[in-house]
Short mmCIF file of C-alpha atoms in Angstrom, two decimals:
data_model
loop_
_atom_site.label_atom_id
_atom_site.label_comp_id
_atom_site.label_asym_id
_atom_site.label_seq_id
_atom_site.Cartn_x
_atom_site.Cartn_y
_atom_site.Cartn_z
CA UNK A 16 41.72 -29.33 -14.82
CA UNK A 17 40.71 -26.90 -12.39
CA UNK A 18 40.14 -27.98 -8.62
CA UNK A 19 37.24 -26.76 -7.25
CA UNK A 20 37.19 -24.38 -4.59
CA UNK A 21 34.74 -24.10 -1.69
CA UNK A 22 32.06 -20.88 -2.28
CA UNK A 23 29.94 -18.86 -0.02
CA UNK A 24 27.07 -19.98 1.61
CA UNK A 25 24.26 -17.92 1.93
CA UNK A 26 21.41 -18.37 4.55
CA UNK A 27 18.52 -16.91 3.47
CA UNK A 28 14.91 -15.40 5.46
CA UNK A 29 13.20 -16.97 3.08
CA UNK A 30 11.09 -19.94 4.95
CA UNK A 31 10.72 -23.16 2.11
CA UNK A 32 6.70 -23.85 3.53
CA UNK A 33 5.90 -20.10 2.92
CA UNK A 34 7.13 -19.54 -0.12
CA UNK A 35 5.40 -22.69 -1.10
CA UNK A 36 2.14 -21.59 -0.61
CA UNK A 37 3.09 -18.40 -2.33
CA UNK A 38 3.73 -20.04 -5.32
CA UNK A 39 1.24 -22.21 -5.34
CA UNK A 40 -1.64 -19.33 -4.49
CA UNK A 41 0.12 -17.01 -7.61
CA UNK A 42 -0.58 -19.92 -9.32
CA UNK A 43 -4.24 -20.48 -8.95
CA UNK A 44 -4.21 -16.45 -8.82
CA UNK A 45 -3.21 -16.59 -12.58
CA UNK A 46 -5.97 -19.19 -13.71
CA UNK A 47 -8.39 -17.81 -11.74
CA UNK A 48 -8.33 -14.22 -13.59
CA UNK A 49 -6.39 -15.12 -16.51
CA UNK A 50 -3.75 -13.13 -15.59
CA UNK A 51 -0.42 -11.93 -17.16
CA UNK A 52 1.69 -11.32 -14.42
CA UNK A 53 1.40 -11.48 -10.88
CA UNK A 54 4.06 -11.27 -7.90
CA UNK A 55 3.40 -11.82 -4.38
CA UNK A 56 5.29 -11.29 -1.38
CA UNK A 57 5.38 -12.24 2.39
CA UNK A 58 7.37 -10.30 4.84
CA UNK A 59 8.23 -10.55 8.64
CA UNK A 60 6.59 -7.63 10.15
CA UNK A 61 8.67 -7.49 13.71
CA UNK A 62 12.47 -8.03 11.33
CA UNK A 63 11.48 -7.08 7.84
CA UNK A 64 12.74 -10.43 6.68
CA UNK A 65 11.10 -11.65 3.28
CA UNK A 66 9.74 -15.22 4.09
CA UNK A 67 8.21 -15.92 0.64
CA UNK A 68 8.76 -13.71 -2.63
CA UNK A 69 7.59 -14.79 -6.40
CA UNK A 70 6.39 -13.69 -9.11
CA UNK A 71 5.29 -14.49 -12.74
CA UNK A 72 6.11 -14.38 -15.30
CA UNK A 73 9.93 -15.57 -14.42
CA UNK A 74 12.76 -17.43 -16.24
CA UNK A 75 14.53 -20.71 -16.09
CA UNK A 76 18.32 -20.23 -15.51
CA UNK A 77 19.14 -23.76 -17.01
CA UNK A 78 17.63 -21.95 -20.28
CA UNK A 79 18.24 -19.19 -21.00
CA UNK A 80 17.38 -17.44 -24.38
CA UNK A 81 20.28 -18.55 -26.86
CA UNK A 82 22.71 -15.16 -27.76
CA UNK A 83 20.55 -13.15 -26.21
CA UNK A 84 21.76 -11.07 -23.35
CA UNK A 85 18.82 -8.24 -23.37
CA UNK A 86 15.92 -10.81 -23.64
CA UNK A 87 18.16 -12.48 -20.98
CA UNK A 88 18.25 -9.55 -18.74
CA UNK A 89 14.64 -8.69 -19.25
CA UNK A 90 13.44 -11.94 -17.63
CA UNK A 91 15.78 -12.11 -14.90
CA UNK A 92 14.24 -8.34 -13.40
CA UNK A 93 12.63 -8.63 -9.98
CA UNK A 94 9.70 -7.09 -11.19
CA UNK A 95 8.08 -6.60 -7.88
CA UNK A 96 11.68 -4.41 -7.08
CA UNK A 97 12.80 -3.30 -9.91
CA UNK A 98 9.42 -2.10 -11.39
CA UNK A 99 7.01 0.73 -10.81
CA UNK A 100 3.37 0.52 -11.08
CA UNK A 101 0.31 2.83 -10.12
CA UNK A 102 -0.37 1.45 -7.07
CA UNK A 103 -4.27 2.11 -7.02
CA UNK A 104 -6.29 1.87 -3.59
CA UNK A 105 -3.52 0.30 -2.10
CA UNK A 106 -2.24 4.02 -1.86
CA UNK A 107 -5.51 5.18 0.31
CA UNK A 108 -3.39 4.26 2.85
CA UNK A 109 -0.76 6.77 2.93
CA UNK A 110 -4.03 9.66 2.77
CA UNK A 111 -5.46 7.52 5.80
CA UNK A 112 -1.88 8.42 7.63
CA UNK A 113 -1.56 12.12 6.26
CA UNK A 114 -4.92 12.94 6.79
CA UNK A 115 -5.16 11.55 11.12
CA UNK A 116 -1.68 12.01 11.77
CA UNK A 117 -0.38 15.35 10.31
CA UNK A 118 -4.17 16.99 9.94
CA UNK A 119 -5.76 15.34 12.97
CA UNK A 120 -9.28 14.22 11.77
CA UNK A 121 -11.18 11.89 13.51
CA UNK A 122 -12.11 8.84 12.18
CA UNK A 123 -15.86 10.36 11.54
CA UNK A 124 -14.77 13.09 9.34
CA UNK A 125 -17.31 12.78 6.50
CA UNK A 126 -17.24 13.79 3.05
CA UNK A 127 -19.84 13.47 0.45
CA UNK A 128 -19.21 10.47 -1.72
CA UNK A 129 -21.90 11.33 -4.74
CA UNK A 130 -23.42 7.84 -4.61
CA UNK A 131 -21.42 6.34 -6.76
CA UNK A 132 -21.75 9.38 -9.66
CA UNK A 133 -19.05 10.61 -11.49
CA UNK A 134 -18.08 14.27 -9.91
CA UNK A 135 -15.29 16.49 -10.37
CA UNK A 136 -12.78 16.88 -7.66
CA UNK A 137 -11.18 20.96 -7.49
CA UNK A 138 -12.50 23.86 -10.24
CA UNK A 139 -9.97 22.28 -12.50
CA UNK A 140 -9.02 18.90 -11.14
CA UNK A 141 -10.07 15.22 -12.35
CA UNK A 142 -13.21 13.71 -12.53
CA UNK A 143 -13.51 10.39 -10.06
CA UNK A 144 -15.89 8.21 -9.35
CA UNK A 145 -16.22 5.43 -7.04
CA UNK A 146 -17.25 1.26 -9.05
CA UNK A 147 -20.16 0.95 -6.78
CA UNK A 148 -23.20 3.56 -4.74
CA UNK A 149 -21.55 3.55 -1.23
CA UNK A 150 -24.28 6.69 -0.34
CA UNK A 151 -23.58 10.34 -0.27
CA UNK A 152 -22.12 11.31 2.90
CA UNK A 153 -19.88 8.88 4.73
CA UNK A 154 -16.95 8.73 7.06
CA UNK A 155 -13.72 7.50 7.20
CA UNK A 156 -14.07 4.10 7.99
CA UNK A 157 -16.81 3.57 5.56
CA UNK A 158 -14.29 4.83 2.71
CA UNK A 159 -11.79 2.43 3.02
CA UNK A 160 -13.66 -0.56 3.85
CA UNK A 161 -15.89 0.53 0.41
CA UNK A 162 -12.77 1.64 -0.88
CA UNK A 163 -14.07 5.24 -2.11
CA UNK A 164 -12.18 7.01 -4.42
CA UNK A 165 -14.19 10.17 -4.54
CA UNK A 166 -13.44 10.23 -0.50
CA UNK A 167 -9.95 10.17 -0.80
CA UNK A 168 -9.70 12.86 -3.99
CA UNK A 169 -11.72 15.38 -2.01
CA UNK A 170 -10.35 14.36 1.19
CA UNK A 171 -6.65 15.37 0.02
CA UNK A 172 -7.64 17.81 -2.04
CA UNK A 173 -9.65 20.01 0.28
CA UNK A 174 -6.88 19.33 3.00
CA UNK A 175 -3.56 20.19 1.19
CA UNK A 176 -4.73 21.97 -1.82
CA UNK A 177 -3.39 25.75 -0.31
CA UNK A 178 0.00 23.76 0.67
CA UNK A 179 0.29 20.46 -1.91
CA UNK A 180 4.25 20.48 -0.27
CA UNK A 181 2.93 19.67 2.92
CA UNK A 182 1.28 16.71 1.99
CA UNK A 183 4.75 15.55 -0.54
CA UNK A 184 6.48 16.67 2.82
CA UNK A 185 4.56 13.62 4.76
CA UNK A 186 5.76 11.22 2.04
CA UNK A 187 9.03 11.92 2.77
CA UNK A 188 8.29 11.02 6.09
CA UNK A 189 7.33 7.72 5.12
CA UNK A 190 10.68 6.69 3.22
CA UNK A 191 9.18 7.23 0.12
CA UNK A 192 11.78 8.99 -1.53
CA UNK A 193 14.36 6.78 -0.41
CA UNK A 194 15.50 3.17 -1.29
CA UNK A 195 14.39 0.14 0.55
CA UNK A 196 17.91 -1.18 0.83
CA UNK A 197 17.76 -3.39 -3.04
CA UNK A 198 19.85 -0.98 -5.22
CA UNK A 199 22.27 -3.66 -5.76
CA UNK A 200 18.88 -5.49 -7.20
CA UNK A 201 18.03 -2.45 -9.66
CA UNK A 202 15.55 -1.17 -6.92
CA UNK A 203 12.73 1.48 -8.59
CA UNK A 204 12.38 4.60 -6.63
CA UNK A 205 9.08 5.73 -6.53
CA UNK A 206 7.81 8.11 -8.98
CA UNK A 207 5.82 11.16 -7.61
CA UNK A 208 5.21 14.21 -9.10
CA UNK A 209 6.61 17.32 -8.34
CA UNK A 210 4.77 21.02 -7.85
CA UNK A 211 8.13 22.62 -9.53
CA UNK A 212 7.52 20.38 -12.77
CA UNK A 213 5.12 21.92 -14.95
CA UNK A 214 6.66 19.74 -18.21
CA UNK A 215 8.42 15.99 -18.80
CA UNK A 216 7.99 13.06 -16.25
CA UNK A 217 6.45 14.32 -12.67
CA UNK A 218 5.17 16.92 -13.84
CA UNK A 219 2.57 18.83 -11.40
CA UNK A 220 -1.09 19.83 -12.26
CA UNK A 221 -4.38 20.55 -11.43
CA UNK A 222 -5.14 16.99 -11.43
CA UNK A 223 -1.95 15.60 -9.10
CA UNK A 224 -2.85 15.99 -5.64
CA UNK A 225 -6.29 14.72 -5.83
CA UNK A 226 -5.38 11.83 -7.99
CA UNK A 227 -2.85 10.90 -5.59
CA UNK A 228 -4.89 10.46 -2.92
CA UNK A 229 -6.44 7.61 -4.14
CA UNK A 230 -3.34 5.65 -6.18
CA UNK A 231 -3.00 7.50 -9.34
CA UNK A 232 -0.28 10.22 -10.35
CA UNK A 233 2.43 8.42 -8.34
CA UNK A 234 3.81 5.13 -9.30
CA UNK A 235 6.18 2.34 -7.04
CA UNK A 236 7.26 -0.97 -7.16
CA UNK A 237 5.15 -3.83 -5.07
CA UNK A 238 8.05 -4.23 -2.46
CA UNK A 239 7.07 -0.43 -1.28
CA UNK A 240 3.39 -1.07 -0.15
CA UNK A 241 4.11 -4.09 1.90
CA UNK A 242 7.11 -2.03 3.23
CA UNK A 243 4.23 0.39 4.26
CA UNK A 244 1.83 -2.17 5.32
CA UNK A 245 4.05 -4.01 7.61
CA UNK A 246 4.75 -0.78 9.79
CA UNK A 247 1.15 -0.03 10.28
CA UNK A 248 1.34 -4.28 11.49
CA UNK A 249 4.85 -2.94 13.53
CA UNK A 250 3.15 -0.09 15.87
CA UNK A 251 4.66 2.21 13.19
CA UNK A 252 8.14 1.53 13.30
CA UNK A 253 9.01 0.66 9.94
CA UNK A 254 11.70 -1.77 8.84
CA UNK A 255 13.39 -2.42 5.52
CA UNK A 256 12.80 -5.71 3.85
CA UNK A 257 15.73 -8.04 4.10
CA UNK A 258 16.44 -11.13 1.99
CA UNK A 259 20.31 -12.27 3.41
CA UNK A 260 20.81 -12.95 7.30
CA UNK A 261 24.43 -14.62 6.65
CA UNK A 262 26.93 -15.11 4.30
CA UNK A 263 28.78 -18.15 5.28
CA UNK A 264 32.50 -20.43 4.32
CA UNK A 265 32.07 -23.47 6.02
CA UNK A 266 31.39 -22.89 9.83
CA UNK A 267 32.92 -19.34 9.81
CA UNK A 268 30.07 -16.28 9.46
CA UNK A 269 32.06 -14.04 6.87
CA UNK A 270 29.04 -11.48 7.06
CA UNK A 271 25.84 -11.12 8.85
CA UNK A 272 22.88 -8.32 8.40
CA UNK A 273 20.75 -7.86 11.32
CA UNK A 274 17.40 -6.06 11.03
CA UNK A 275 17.11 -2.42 10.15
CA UNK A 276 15.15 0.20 10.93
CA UNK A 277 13.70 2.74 7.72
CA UNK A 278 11.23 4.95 10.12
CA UNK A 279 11.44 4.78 13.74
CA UNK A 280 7.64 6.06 14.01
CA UNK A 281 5.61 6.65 10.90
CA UNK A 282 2.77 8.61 13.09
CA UNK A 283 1.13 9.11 16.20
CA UNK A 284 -0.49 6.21 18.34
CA UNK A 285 -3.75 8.20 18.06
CA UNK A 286 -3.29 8.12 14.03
CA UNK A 287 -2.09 4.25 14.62
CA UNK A 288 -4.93 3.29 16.02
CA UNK A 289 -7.52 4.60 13.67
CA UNK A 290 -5.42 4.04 10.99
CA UNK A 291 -5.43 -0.02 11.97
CA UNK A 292 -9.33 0.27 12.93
CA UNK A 293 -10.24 1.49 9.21
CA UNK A 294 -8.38 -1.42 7.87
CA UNK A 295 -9.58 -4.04 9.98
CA UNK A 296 -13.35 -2.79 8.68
CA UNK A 297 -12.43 -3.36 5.49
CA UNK A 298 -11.50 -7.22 6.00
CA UNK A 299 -14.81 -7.33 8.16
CA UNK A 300 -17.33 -6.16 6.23
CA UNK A 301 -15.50 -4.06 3.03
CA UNK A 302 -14.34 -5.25 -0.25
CA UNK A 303 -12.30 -7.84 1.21
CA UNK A 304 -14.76 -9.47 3.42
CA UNK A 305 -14.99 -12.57 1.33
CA UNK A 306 -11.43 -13.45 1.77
CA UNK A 307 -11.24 -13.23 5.35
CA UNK A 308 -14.80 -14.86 6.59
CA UNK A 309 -13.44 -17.69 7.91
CA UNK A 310 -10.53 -16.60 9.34
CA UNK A 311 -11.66 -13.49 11.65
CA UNK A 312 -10.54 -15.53 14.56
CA UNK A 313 -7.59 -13.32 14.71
CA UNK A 314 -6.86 -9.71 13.84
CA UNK A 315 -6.92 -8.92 10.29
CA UNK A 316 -5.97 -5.58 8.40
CA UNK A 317 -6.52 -5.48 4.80
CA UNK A 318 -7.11 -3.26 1.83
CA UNK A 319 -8.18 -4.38 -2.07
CA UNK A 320 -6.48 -2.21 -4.84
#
């Protein structure tokens, strides 16, 4: 016999209503689209505290796979931490914040989108196209609400392709090749190529830079683009995501963690501003619009990816 002995209590950010309707949306999410996996997560913009966080395909502790400890392991992984993906349009946002804040052009900078043709970006570089005829030459706003991937290939390209460390330089600046604060949860740095690699993993080519400006080449876990996301909703500063507030025995606080700044100021106010403008088009009248009709009775900023 073994008396039991009081544990830790843990107070959590998570709020219960929240992650309700989290779960409940990744569910109709799945049989909408058929879908394999999905994970979705809500996060305080102001503390960085994660009020809702799922994702499928997940496990059921009271049964676990019988003598199995790798196929145990496997479905316990936070995907949405502990996995990278290609993060895809979602990404257009870090060009949108290289390309105002550390090369200064105005939200009508144009470039020719090809009207929806398949064109090669650089003498040797890939060959994008955009899923729908947005028109030839547009400007900023216009490419992310339309979400235009020949834009943002040229746009980076043409900008950084004398000095492709400048622009890697900028994602340091946004935290990106730092943790989040979830190593202890098998956190996934994110993956992004490197000019000095020319073999392996990272490896740089022709076909990097311009590639990366519109999602591909570079690959992060989920809990990275809200981390981005929330600081253009934070005025810029940006915050890490937090999951614990206390760690309690009984009445006594053993261990609190208060919020916690990543990046002080991701850009200018200037850069902010357009930055939050081009987003806001995009839940107004760009790819998003349908989700957000009803609702444009507040502010919204959005991007599809």
């Amino acid at each position: 016999y073994i008396a039991p002995v009081p544990g830790n209590t843990l107070k959590l950010t998570i709020a219960a209503s929240i992650q309700s309707f989290a779960e409940r949306a990744m569910r109709e999410c799945i049989a909408v689209n058929n879908a394999k996996a999905v994970s979705c997560i809500v996060m305080d913009v102001n503390t960085g505290g994660i009020l809702a966080m799922c994702m499928k395909p997940d496990y059921d502790p009271n049964e676990p796979p019988r003598n199995d400890v790798a196929a145990l392991n496997e479905l316990m992984r936070i995907t949405l931490i502990s996995d990278a993906y290609e993060p895809g349009s979602t990404f257009k946002l870090v060009s949108l914040l290289a390309l105002t804040d550390d090369k200064k052009l105005p939200i009508t900078q144009q470039y020719n989108a090809h009207e929806g043709r398949r064109v090669q970006v650089g003498a040797r570089g890939p060959h994008v196209q955009d899923d729908h005829n947005i028109g030839s030459m547009i400007d900023m706003k216009t490419a992310t609400a339309q979400s235009s991937n020949v834009y943002f290939a040229e746009a980076i390209y043409q900008n950084y392709k004398d000095d492709p460390q400048r622009y890697l330089n900028f994602l340091k600046r946004l935290h990106m090749y730092e943790d989040v604060g979830f190593t202890n949860m098998e956190e996934k740095l994110p993956r992004i190529p490197d000019p000095k690699k020319k073999e392996g993993v990272g490896r740089w080519s022709t076909h990097s830079l311009p590639n990366m400006g519109y999602g591909y080449a570079i690959e992060m876990p989920p809990i990275r683009t809200i981390v981005l996301y929330n600081a253009v909703a934070n005025g810029g500063r940006m915050m890490a995501p937090r999951l614990i507030k206390e760690i309690r025995r009984g009445e006594e606080v053993k261990e609190s963690f208060s919020p916690r700044v990543l990046v002080d100021k991701i850009c200018s106010d200037e850069a902010l501003a357009i930055v939050q403008e081009c987003l806001e088009e995009t839940a107004r009248t760009g790819t998003s619009k349908r989700y957000f009709t009803d609702s444009l009775t507040f502010r919204v900023g959005s991007k599809t990816g």
